[in-house]
XYZ file of C-alpha atoms in Angstrom:
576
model
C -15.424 -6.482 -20.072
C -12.771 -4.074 -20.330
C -9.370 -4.583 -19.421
C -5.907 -3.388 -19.757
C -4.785 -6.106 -21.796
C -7.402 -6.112 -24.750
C -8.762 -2.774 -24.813
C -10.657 -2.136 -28.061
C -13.564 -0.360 -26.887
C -11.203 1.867 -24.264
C -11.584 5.311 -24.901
C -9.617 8.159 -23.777
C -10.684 11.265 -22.027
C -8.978 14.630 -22.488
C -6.897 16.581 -19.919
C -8.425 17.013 -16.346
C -7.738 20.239 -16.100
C -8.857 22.553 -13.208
C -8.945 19.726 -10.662
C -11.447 17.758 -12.763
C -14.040 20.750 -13.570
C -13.497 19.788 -16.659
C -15.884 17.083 -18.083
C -13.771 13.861 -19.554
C -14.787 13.863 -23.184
C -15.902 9.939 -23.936
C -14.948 10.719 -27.790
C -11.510 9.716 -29.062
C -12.655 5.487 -29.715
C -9.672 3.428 -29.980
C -10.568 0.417 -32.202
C -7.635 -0.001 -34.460
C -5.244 -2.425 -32.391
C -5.192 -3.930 -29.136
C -3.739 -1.181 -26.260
C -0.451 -2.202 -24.945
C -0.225 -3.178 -21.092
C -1.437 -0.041 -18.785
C -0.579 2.763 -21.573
C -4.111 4.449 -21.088
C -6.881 4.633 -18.887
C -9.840 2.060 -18.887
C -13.304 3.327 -18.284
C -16.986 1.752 -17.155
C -19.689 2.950 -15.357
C -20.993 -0.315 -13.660
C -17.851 -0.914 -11.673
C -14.291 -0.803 -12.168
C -11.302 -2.540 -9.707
C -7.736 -2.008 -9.947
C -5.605 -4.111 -7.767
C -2.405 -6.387 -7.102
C -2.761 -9.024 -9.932
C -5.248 -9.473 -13.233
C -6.870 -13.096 -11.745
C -7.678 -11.501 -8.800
C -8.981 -8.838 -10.551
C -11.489 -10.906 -12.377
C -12.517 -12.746 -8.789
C -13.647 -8.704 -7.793
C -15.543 -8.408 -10.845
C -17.349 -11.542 -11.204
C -18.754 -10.704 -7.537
C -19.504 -7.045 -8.841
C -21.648 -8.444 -12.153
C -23.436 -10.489 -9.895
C -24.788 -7.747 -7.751
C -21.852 -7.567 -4.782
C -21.369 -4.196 -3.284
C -17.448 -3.127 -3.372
C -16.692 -4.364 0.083
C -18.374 -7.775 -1.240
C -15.330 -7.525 -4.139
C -12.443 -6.150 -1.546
C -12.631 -9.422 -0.128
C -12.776 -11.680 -2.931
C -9.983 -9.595 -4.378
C -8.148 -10.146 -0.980
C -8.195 -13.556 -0.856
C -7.098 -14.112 -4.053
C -4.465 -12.129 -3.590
C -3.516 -13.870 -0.448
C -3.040 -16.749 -3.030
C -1.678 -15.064 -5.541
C 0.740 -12.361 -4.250
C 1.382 -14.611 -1.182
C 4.744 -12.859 -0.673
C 2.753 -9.325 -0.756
C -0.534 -9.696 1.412
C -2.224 -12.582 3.637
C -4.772 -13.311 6.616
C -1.779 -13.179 9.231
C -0.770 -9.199 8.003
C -2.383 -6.011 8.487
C -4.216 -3.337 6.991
C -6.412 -0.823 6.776
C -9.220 0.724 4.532
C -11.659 3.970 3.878
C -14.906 2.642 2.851
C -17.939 5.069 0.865
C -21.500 4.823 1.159
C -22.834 6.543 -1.312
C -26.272 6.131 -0.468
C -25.737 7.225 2.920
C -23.075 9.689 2.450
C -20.767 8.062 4.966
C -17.369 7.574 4.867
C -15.841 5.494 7.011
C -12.276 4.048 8.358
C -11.311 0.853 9.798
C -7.714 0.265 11.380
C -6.648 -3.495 11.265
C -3.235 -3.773 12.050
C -2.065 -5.874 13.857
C -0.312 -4.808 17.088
C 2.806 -5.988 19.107
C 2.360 -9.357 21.499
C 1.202 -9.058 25.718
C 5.172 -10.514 25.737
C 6.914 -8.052 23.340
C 9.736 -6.896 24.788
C 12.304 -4.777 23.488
C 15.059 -6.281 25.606
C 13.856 -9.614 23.791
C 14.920 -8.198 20.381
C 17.530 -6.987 18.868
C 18.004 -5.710 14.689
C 17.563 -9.321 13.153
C 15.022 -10.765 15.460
C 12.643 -8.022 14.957
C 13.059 -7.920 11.166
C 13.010 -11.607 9.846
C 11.750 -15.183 11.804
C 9.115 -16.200 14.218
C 9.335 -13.482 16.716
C 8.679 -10.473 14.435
C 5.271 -11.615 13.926
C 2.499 -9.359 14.982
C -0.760 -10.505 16.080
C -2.583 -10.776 13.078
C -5.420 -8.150 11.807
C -6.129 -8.495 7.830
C -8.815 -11.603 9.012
C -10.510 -10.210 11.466
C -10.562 -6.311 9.493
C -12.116 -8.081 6.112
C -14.883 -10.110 8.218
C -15.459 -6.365 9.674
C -15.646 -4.669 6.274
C -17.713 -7.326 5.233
C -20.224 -7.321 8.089
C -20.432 -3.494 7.705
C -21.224 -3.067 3.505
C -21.131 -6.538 2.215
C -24.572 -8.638 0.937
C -22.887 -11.630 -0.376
C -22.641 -14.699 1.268
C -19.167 -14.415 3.253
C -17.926 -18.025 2.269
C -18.884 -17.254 -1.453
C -16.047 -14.736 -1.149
C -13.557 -17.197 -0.595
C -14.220 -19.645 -3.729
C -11.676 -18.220 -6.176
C -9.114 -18.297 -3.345
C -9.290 -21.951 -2.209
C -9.745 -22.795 -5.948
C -6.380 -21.361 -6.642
C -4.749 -22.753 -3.536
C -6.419 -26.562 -4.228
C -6.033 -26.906 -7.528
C -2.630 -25.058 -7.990
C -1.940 -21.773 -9.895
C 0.988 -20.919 -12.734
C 3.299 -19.123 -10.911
C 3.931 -15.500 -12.793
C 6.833 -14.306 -13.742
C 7.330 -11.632 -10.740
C 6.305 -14.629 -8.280
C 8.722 -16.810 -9.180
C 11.977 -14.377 -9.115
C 10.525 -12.865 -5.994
C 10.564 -17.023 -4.434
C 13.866 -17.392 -6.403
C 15.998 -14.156 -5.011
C 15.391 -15.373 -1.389
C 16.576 -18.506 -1.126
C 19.192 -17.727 0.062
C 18.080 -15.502 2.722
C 14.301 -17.151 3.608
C 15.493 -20.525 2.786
C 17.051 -21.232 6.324
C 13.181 -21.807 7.334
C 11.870 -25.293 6.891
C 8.413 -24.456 6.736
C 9.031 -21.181 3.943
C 11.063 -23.726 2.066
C 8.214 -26.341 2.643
C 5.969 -24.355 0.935
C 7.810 -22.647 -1.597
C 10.830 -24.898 -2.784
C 10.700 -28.382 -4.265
C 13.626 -30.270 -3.315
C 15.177 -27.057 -1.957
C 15.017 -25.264 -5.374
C 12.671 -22.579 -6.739
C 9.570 -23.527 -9.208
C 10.432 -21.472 -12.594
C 7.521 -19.552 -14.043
C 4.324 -21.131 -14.808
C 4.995 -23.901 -12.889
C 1.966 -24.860 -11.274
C 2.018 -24.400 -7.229
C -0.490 -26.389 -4.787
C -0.941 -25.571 -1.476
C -3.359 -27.889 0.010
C -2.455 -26.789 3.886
C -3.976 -23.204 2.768
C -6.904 -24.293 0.942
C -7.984 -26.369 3.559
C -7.425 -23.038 6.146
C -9.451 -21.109 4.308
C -11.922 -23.666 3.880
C -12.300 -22.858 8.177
C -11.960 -19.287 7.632
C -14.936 -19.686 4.565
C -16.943 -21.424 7.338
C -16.773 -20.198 10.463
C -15.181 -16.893 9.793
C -12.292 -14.923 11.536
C -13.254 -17.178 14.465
C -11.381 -20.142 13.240
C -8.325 -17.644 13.717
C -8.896 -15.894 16.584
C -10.472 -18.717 18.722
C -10.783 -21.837 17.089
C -8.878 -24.766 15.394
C -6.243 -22.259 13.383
C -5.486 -20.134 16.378
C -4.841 -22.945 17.936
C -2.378 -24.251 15.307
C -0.715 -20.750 15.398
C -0.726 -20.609 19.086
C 1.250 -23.659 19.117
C 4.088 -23.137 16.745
C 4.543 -20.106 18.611
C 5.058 -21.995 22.117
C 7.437 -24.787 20.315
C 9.389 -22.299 18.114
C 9.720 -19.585 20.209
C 7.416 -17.227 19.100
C 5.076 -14.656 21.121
C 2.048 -14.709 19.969
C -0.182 -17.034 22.503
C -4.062 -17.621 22.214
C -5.001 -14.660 24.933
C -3.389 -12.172 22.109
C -5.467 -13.546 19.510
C -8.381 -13.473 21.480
C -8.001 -10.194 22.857
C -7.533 -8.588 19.073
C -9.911 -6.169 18.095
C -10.272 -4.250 14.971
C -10.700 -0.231 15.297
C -13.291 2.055 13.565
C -11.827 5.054 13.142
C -12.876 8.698 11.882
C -10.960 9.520 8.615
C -8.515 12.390 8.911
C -8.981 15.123 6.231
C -8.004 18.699 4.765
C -8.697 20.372 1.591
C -6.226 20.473 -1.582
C -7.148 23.244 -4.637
C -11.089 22.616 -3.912
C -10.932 19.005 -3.175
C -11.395 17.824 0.774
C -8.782 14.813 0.969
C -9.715 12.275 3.131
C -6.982 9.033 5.092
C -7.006 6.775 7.336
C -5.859 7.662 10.914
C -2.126 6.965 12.304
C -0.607 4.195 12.044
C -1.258 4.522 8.605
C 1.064 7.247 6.517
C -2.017 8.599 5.124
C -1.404 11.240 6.933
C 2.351 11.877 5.012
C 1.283 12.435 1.585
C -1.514 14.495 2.706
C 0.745 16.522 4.434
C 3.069 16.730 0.645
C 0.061 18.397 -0.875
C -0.939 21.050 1.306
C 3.200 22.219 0.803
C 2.858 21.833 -2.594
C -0.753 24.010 -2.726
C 1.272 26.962 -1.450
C 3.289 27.150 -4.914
C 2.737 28.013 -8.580
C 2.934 24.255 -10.099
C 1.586 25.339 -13.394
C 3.846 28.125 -14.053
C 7.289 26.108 -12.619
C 6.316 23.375 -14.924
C 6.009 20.227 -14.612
C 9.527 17.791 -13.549
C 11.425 21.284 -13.812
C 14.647 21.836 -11.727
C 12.737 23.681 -9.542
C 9.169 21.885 -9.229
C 11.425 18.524 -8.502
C 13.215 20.654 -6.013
C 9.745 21.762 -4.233
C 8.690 18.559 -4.196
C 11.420 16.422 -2.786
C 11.814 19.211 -0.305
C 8.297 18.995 0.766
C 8.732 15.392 0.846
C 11.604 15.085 3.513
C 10.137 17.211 5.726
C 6.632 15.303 5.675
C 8.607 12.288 6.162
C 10.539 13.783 9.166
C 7.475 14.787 10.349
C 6.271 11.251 10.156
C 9.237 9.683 11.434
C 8.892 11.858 14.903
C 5.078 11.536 15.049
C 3.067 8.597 13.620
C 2.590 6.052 16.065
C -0.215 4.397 17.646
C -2.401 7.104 19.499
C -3.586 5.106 22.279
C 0.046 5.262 22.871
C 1.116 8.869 22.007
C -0.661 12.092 21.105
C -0.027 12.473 16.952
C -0.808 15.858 16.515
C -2.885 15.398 13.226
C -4.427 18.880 12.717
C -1.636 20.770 12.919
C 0.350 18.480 9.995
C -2.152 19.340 7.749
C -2.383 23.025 9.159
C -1.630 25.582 6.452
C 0.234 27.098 9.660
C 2.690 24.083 9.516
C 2.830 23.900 5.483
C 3.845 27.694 5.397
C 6.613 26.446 7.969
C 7.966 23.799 5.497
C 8.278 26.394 2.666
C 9.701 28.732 4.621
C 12.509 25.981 5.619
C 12.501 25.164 1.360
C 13.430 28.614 0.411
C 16.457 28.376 2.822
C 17.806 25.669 0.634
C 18.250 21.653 0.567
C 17.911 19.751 3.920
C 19.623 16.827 3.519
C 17.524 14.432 5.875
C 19.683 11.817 7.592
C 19.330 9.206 10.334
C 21.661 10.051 13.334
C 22.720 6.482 13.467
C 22.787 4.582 10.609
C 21.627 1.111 11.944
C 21.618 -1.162 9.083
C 22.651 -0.712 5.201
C 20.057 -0.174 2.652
C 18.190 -2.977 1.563
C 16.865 -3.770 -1.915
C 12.968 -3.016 -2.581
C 11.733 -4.051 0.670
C 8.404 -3.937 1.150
C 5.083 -6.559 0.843
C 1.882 -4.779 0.502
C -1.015 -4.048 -1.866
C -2.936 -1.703 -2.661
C -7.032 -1.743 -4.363
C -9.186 0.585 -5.191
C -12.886 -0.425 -6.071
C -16.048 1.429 -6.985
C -19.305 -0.669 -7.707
C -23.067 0.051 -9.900
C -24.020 1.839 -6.825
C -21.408 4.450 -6.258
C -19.842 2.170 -3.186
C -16.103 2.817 -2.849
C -12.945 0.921 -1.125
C -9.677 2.155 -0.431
C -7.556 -1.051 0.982
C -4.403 -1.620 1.743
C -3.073 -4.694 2.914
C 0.800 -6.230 3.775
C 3.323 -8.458 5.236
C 5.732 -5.947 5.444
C 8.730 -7.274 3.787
C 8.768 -10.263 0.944
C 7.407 -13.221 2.719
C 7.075 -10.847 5.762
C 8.466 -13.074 8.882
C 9.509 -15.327 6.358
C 8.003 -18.172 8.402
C 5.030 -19.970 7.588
C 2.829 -21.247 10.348
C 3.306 -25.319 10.333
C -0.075 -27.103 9.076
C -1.653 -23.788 8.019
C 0.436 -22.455 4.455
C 0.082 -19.153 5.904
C 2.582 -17.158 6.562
C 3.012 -14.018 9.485
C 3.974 -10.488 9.274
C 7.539 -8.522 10.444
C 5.162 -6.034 12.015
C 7.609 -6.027 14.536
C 10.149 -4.833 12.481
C 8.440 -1.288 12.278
C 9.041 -0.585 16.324
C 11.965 1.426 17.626
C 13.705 -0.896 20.106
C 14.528 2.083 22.154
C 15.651 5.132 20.125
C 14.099 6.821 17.229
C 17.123 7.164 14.630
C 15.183 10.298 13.655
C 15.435 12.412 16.217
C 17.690 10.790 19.273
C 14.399 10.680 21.449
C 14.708 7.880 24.172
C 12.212 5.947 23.987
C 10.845 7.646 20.716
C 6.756 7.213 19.637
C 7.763 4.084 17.961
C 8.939 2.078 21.164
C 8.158 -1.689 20.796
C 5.111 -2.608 23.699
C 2.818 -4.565 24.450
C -0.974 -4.328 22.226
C 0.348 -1.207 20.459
C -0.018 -0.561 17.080
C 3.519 0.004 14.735
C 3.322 1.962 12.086
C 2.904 1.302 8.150
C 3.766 3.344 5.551
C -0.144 1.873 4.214
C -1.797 5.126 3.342
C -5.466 4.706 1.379
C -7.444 7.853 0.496
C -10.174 9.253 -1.415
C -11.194 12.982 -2.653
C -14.562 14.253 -2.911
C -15.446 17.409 -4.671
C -18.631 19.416 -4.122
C -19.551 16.462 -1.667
C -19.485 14.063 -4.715
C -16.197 11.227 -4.774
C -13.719 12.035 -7.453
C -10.564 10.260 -6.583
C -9.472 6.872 -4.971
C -6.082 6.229 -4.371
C -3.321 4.555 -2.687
C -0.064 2.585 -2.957
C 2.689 0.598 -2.092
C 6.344 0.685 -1.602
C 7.537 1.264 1.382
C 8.817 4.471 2.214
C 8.156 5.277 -1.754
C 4.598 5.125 -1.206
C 3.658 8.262 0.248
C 5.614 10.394 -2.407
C 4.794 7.973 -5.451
C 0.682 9.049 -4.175
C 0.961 12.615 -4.181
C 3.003 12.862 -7.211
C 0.070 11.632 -9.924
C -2.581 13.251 -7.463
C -0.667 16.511 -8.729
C -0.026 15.278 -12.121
C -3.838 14.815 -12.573
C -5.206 18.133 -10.680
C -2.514 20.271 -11.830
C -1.369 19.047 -15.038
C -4.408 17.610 -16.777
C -3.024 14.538 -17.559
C -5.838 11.116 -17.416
C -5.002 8.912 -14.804
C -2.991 6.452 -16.534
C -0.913 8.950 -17.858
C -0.064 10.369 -14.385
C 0.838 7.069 -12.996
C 2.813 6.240 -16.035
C 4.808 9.459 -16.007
C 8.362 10.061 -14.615
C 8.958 10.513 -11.110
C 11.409 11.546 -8.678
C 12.316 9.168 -5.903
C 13.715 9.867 -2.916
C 16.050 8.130 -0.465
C 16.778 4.305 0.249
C 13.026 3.525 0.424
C 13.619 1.193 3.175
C 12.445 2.775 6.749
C 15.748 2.776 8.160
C 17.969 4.327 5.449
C 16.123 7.788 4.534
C 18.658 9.162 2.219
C 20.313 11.391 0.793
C 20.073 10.259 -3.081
C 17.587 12.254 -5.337
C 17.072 9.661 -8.399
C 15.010 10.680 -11.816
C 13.510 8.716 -13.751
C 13.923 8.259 -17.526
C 12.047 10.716 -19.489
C 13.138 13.481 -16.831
C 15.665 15.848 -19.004
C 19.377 15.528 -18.895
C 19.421 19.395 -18.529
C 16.667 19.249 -15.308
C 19.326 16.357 -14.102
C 22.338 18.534 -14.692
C 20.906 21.421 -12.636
C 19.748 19.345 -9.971
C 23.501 18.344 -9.885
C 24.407 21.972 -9.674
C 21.930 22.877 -6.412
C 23.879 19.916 -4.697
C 21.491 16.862 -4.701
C 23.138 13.609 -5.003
C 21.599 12.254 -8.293
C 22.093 9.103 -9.375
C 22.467 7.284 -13.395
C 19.578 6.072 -14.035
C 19.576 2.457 -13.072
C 22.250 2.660 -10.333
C 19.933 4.363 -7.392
C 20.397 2.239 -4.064
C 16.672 1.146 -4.547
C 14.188 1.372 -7.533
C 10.877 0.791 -5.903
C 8.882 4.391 -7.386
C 5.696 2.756 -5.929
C 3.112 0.641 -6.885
C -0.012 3.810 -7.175
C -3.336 2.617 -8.216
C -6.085 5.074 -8.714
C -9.688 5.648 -9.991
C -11.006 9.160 -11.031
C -15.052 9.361 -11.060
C -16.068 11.666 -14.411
C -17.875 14.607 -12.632
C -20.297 14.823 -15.361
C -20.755 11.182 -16.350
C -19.953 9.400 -13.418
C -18.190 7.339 -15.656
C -15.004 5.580 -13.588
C -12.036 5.703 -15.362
C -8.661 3.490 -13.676
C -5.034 2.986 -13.875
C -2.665 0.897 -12.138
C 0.693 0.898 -11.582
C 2.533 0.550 -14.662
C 5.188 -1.941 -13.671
C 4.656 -5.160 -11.406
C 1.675 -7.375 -11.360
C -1.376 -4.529 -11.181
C -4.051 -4.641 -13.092
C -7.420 -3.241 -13.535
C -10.329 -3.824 -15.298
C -14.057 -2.124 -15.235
C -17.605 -2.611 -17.159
């Protein structure tokens, strides 16, 4: 087995130039000493998984050694990760996925997030309400979307899937080191719930890492959810728990919106970048966003600008406020509102964007600035999984914030979204529009900065990809996509190297604030300075969070699958 943390047999491939024409030469055998922690790429050609956390890692593999397909693995990855990353990702959040069959050729889409309670209300709500506690729960989708992934690709045994995840949840698992500051730094704030600090304090203080944490409520949950699938949820005994809390605590979500939830099978949305067709998932997700990044960026000379110059930064983060406005005034739900997908990725509307780049720096602003910037804000994860067959999965899945609602469902060691959050109450701060495309109602659909994707080249998958990170996520995707197709560089390398980030990250914020990382030049930072961009020390930007990018290139000669994860955090990868 190969992984990132004992590596001997990895082996490196050379540059991927010309948008992966070039064949990834399996020579170069490092055998010497034991790789350091994500500083090159891991390669198999059986299967490979890159995702959230290393033990739920090894859950996805064990089910791909013993013949699972990679939907059979996205779900024992997600469960463990439910367990695991419990502040990140759980049955009660949302998601969505793109899902290859190679044998078949098909590529599909599924949309499961949640959507906004029959009682939702924006004159019900106002900033906190929506953002933390019972009411900005959303009905939940992640349950109900895995069963439907699984039904669609899967050949193991669904309650098989769920073995590493009650294990963990029964018999207790050391809490990591990112776990345990991530329980520790709210306190204060998530604290003020009985049932968070029920299942995350002891004696009102925080477990210190590798302290061992049971939660028996969850286990036995799952145990239903392992037997009688999303059913148990939906309509049966833990719907009925959740249904109930809601009624005594004053929540929204009732048993006729669980029952009435329905996953969505969508048709991926797609365009072509350098050769490559580029495939997402539908609004709500952001897809859509970074997509819209790269067909600005194709219009331009990357090679000859060079890369993390003054003025490839400058392209980029230019390209990347106006996808983001773009996003902010159209993404929605479209049973709601028209999005008018084609023409973002038109070249039509990407030779608008450069024309407004050459004009100069658009500093992109809400009108009204309704709440201060918030640190690293955001709860999602991102997997990307390729099996013996050639089977892919893109999947993201999320809370939305740390600990999402921040409440935990009494009896059930679950705990709910802040979809709600993600709704305009009446405005959108973009734009002034009354109501704007993100309007809180009933059954619809908020949106996600979740973006999966894939790339296929002469009909043949080359790249999976995705991220997390709130409002980092979209840029932190199309920034090693470039570094890969452009540059040359293997995929751990161009998820390892510096970025820009842009803005406050958190949805509400935007921005002004241009920060570069370390390794960017102190003469690229001083003229960056000098075309008027507010730039940061490094270390003193109003949020951090350069997203969490995991991503698996397919050799074109090979077929070899070589992976990286996201350097910092808890992602991990591994592959045989």
């Amino acid at each position: 087995m190969l992984t990132h943390w004992k590596s001997h047999w990895t082996r490196s491939p050379r540059p991927l130039a010309a948008g992966l024409a070039a064949s990834v030469a399996l020579t170069a055998l490092i055998a010497s000493t034991p790789a350091a922690a994500l500083d090159r790429p891991i390669v198999g050609n059986n299967g490979m998984i890159v995702a959230g956390h290393p033990r739920a890692v090894e859950a996805g593999l064990k089910v791909l050694r013993s013949g699972g397909t990679a939907c059979d693995a996205s779900i024992a990855v997600a469960t463990s990760l439910s367990v695991l990353m419990t502040d990140m990702m759980g049955p009660l959040g949302s998601g969505y996925a793109l899902l290859w069959n190679a044998s078949k050729k098909e590529l599909t889409a599924i949309d499961y997030n949640g959507v906004a309670p029959l009682a939702a209300d924006p004159k019900k709500f106002d900033m906190d309400k929506k953002r933390r506690g019972i009411m900005a729960m959303t009905v939940p989708g992640n349950l109900k979307g895995w069963e439907a992934v699984h039904k669609k690709c899967g050949k193991k045994k669904w309650s098989d899937l769920w073995s590493d995840a009650i294990y963990l949840a029964d018999n207790g698992r050391p809490l990591d080191t990112d776990s345990a500051f991530h329980i520790r730094r709210h306190i204060t704030e998530l604290g003020i719930y009985e049932t968070w600090a029920k299942e995350f304090l002891a004696d009102g203080k925080a477990l210190p890492a590798g302290a061992i944490h049971v939660r028996k409520e969850l286990a036995e949950t799952y145990r239903k959810f392992a037997q009688s699938g999303s059913k148990a949820l939906y309509d049966g005994p833990v719907g009925d728990q959740v249904a109930d809390f809601m009624a005594k605590n004053g929540g929204l979500i009732t048993k006729e919106d669980l029952a009435k939830y329905k996953v969505k099978w969508v048709k991926p949305i797609s365009m072509t970048y350098q050769g490559y067709t580029v495939y997402g998932v539908p609004p709500s997700s952001s897809s859509i966003t970074w997509m819209e990044i790269l067909k600005v960026m194709e219009g331009y000379d990357l090679k000859t600008m060079g890369h993390n110059s003054a003025e490839y930064l400058r392209t980029f983060a230019e390209a990347t406020k106006h996808a983001y406005l773009d996003a902010y005034k159209h993404v929605a739900d479209p049973a709601f509102v028209k999005v008018p997908v084609d023409r973002l990725l038109s070249e039509a509307r990407a030779a608008e964007i450069r024309a407004e780049i050459a004009k100069g720096r658009f500093d992109m602003k809400p009108i009204k600035l309704t709440m201060a910037p918030t640190p690293e804000n955001h709860s999602t994860s991102h997997m990307v999984i390729v099996d013996r067959w050639g089977n892919a999965v893109s999947m993201t899945n999320t809370l939305g914030n740390f600990f999402g609602s921040g409440v935990v469902v009494a009896g059930t060691g679950m705990l709910g979204s802040n979809g709600m959050d993600w709704f305009d109450l009446e405005v959108n701060i973009w734009t002034g529009e009354r109501p704007g495309n993100l309007v809180m109602a009933p059954g619809k659909r908020n949106r996600w900065t979740l973006s999966p994707g894939m790339m296929f080249k002469d009909d043949k998958l080359a790249v999976l990809v995705g991220g997390a990170g709130a409002e980092s996520t979209m840029f932190a995707i199309a920034q090693p996509i470039i570094n890969v197709l452009t540059f040359g560089m293997n995929v751990q390398e161009a998820l390892n190297a510096p970025r820009f980030l842009w803005g406050d990250t958190y949805h509400y914020t935007g921005g002004t604030q241009l920060h570069l990382e370390r390794g960017i030049t102190d003469e690229v930072r001083a003229k960056m300075k000098e075309l008027g961009y507010e730039v940061p020390e490094i270390g003193k930007h109003s949020n951090l969070a350069r997203g969490t990018t995991n991503m698996i290139l397919i050799d074109p000669q090979s077929g070899a699958y070589w992976g990286g994860a996201a350097p910092l955090g808890r992602d991990s990868l591994a592959g045989y």
